[in-house]
XYZ file of N, CA and C in Angstrom:
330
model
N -63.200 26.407 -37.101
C -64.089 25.804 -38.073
C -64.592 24.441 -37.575
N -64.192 23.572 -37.278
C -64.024 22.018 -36.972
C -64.995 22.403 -35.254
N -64.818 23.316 -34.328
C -65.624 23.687 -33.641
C -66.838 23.771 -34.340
N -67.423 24.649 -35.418
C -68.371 25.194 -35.649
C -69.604 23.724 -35.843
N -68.242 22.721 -36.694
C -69.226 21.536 -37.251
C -69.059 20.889 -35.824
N -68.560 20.327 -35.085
C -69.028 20.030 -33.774
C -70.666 20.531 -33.207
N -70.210 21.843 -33.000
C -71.709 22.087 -32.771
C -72.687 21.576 -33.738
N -72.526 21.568 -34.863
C -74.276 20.937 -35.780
C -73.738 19.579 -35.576
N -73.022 19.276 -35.430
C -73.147 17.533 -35.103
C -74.241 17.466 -33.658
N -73.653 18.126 -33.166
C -74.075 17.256 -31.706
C -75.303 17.916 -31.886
N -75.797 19.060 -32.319
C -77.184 19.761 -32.372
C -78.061 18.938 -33.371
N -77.778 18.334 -34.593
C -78.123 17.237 -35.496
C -78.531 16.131 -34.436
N -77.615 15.331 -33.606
C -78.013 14.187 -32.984
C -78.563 14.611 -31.948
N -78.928 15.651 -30.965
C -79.857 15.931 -29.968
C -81.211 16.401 -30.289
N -81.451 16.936 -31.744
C -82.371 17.312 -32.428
C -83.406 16.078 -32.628
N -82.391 15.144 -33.643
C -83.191 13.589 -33.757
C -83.652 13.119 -32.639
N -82.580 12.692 -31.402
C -83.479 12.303 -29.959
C -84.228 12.849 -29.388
N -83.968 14.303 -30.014
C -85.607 14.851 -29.501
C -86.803 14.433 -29.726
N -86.820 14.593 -31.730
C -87.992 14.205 -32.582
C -88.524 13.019 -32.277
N -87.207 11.947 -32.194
C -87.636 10.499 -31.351
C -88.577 10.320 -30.085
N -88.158 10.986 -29.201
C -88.590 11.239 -28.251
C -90.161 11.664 -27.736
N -90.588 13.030 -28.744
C -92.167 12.995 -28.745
C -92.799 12.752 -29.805
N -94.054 12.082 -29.353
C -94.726 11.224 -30.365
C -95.445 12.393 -31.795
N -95.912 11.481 -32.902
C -96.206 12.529 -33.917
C -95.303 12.889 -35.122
N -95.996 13.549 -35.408
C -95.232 14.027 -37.221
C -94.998 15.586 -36.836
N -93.079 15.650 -36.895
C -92.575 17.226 -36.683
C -92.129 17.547 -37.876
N -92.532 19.251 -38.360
C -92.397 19.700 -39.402
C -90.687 20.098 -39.566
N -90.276 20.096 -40.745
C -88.692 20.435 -41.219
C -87.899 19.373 -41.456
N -87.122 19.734 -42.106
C -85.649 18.888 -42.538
C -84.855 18.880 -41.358
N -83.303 18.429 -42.010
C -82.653 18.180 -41.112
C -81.409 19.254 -40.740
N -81.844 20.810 -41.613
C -81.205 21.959 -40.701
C -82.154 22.386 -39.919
N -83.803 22.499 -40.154
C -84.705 22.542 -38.886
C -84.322 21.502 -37.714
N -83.846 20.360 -37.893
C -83.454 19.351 -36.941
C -82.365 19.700 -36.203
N -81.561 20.305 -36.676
C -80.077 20.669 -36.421
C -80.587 21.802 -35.769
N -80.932 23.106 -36.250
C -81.217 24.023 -35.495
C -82.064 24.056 -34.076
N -82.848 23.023 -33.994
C -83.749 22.328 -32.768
C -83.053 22.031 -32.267
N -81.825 21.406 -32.143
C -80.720 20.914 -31.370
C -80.080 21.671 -30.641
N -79.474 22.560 -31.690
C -78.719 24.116 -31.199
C -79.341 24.694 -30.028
N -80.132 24.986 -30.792
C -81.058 26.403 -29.732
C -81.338 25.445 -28.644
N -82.091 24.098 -28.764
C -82.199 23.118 -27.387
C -81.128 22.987 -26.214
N -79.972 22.606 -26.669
C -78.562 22.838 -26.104
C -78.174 24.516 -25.411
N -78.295 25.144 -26.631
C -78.315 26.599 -25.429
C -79.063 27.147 -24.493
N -80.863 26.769 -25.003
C -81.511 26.965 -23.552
C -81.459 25.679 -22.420
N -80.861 24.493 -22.571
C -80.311 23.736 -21.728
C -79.371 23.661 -21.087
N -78.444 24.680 -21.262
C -77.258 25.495 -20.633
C -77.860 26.634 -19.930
N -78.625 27.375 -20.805
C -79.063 28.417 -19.522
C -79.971 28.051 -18.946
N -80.592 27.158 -18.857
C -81.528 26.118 -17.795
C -80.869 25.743 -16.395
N -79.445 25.372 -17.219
C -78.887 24.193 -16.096
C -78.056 24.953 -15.368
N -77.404 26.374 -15.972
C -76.627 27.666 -15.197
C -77.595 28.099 -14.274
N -78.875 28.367 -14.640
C -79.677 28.998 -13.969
C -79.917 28.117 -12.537
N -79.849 26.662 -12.746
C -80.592 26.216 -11.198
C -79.673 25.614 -10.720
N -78.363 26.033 -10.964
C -77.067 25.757 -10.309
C -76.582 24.425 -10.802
N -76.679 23.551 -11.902
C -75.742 22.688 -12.271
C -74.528 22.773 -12.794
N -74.524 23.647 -13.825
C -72.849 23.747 -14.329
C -72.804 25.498 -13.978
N -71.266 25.221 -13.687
C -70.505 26.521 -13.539
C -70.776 27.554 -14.585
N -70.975 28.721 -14.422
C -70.501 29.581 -16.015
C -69.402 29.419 -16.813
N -69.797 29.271 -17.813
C -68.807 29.243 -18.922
C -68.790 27.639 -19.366
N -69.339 26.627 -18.707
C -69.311 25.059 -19.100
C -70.520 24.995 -19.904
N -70.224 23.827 -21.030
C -71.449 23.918 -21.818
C -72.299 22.506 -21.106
N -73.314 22.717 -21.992
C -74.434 21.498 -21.290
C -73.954 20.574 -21.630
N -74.639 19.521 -20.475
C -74.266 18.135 -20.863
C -75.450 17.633 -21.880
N -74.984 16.108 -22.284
C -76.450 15.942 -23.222
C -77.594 15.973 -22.458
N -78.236 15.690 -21.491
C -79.690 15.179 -20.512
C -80.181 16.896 -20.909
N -79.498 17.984 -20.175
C -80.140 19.194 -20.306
C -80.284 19.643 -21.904
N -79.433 19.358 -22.687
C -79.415 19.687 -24.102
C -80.570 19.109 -24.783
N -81.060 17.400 -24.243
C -82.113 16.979 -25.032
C -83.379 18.133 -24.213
N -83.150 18.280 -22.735
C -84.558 18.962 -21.893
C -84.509 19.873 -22.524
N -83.885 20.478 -23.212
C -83.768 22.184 -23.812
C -84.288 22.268 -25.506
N -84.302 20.856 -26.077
C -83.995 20.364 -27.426
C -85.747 20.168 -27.314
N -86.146 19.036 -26.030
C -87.417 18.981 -26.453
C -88.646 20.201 -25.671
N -87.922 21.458 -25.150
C -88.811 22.462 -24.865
C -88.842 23.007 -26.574
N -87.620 23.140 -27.318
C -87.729 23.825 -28.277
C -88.759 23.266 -29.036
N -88.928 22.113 -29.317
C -89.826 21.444 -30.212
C -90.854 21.138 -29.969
N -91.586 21.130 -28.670
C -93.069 21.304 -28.517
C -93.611 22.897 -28.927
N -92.817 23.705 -28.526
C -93.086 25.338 -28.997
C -93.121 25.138 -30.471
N -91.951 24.698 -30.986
C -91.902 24.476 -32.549
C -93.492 23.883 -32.940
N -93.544 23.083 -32.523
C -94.430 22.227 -32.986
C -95.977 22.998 -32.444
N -95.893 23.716 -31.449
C -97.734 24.865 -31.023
C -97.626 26.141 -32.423
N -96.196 26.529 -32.347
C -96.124 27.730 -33.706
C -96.118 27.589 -35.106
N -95.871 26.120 -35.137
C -96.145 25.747 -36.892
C -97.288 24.662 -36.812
N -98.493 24.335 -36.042
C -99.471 23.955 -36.117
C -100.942 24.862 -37.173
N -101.400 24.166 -37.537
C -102.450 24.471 -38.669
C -103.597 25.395 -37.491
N -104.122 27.032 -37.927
C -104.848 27.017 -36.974
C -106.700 26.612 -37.722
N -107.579 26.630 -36.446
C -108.504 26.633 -37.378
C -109.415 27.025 -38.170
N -108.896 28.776 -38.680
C -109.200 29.417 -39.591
C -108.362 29.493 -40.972
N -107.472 29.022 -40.746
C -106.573 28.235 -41.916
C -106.912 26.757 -42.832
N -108.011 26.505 -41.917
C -108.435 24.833 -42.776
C -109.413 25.525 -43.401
N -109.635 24.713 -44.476
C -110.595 25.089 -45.232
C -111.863 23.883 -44.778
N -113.285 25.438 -44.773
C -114.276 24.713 -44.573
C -114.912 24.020 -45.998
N -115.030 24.448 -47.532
C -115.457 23.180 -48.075
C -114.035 22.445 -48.559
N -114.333 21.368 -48.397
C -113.325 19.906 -49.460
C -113.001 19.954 -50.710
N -113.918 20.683 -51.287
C -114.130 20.631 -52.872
C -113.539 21.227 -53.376
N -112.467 21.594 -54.509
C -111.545 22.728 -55.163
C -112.317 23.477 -55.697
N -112.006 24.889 -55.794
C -112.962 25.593 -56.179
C -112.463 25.882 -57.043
N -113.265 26.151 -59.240
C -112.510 26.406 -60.265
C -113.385 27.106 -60.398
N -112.558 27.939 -61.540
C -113.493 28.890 -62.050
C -113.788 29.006 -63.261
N -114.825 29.489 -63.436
C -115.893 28.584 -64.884
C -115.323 29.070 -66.208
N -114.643 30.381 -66.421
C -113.999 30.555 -67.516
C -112.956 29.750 -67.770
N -112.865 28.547 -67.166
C -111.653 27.872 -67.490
C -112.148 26.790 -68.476
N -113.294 26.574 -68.557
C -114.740 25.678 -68.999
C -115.100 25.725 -69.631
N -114.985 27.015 -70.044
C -116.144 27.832 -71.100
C -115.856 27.413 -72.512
N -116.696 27.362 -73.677
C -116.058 26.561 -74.803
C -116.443 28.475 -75.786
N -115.038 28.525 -75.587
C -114.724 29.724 -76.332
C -114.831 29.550 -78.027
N -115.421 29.050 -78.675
C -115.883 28.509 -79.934
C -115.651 27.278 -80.488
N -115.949 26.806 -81.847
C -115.168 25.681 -81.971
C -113.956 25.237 -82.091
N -113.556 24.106 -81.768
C -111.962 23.640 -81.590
C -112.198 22.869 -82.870
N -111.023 23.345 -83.704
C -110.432 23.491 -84.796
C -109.049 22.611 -85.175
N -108.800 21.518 -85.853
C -107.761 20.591 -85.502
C -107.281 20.981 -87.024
N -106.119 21.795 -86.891
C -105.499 21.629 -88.824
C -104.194 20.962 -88.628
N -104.457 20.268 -89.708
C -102.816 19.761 -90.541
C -102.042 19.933 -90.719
């Protein structure tokens, strides 16, 4: 158990130095933060297995965990971007007129 919260600790604080790290406004709380961490840390382990830094079976150190933390969050940040058939082309709210309409007289009783 006390393992498990280890991991969202350290995935919590590699998450934040991520967000710190690139400039801008990133979408989510702070289990999106935590989870950015996580997943950052594991593809920063299989980053750092892959080009021969740590042995199998060693986990990442922090440097690859943040490199892994901030691949996750530029992707994060291209897949939850607004596209631009999602903005709306007029500004103006659009209502609709039966909401308007004076359905007879208004009547005030006692």
């Amino acid at each position: 158990m006390l393992h498990m919260l280890g991991h969202m600790l350290f995935g919590l604080v590699i998450g934040i130095v991520a967000k710190l790290l690139i400039p801008g406004q990133h979408p989510g709380g702070i289990i999106a933060t935590m989870l950015i961490g996580i997943v950052g840390a594991w593809l920063g382990g299989w980053l750092g297995r892959a080009l021969g830094m740590y042995p199998e079976g060693h986990p990442a150190g922090f440097l690859m965990a943040l490199v892994g933390a901030v691949i996750v969050l530029v992707a994060y940040g291209f897949l939850t971007r607004p596209t631009p058939t999602s903005a709306s082309v007029n500004s103006e709210p659009q209502y609709s007129s039966r909401r308007f309409e004076n359905n007879g007289p208004d009547i005030i009783r006692a």
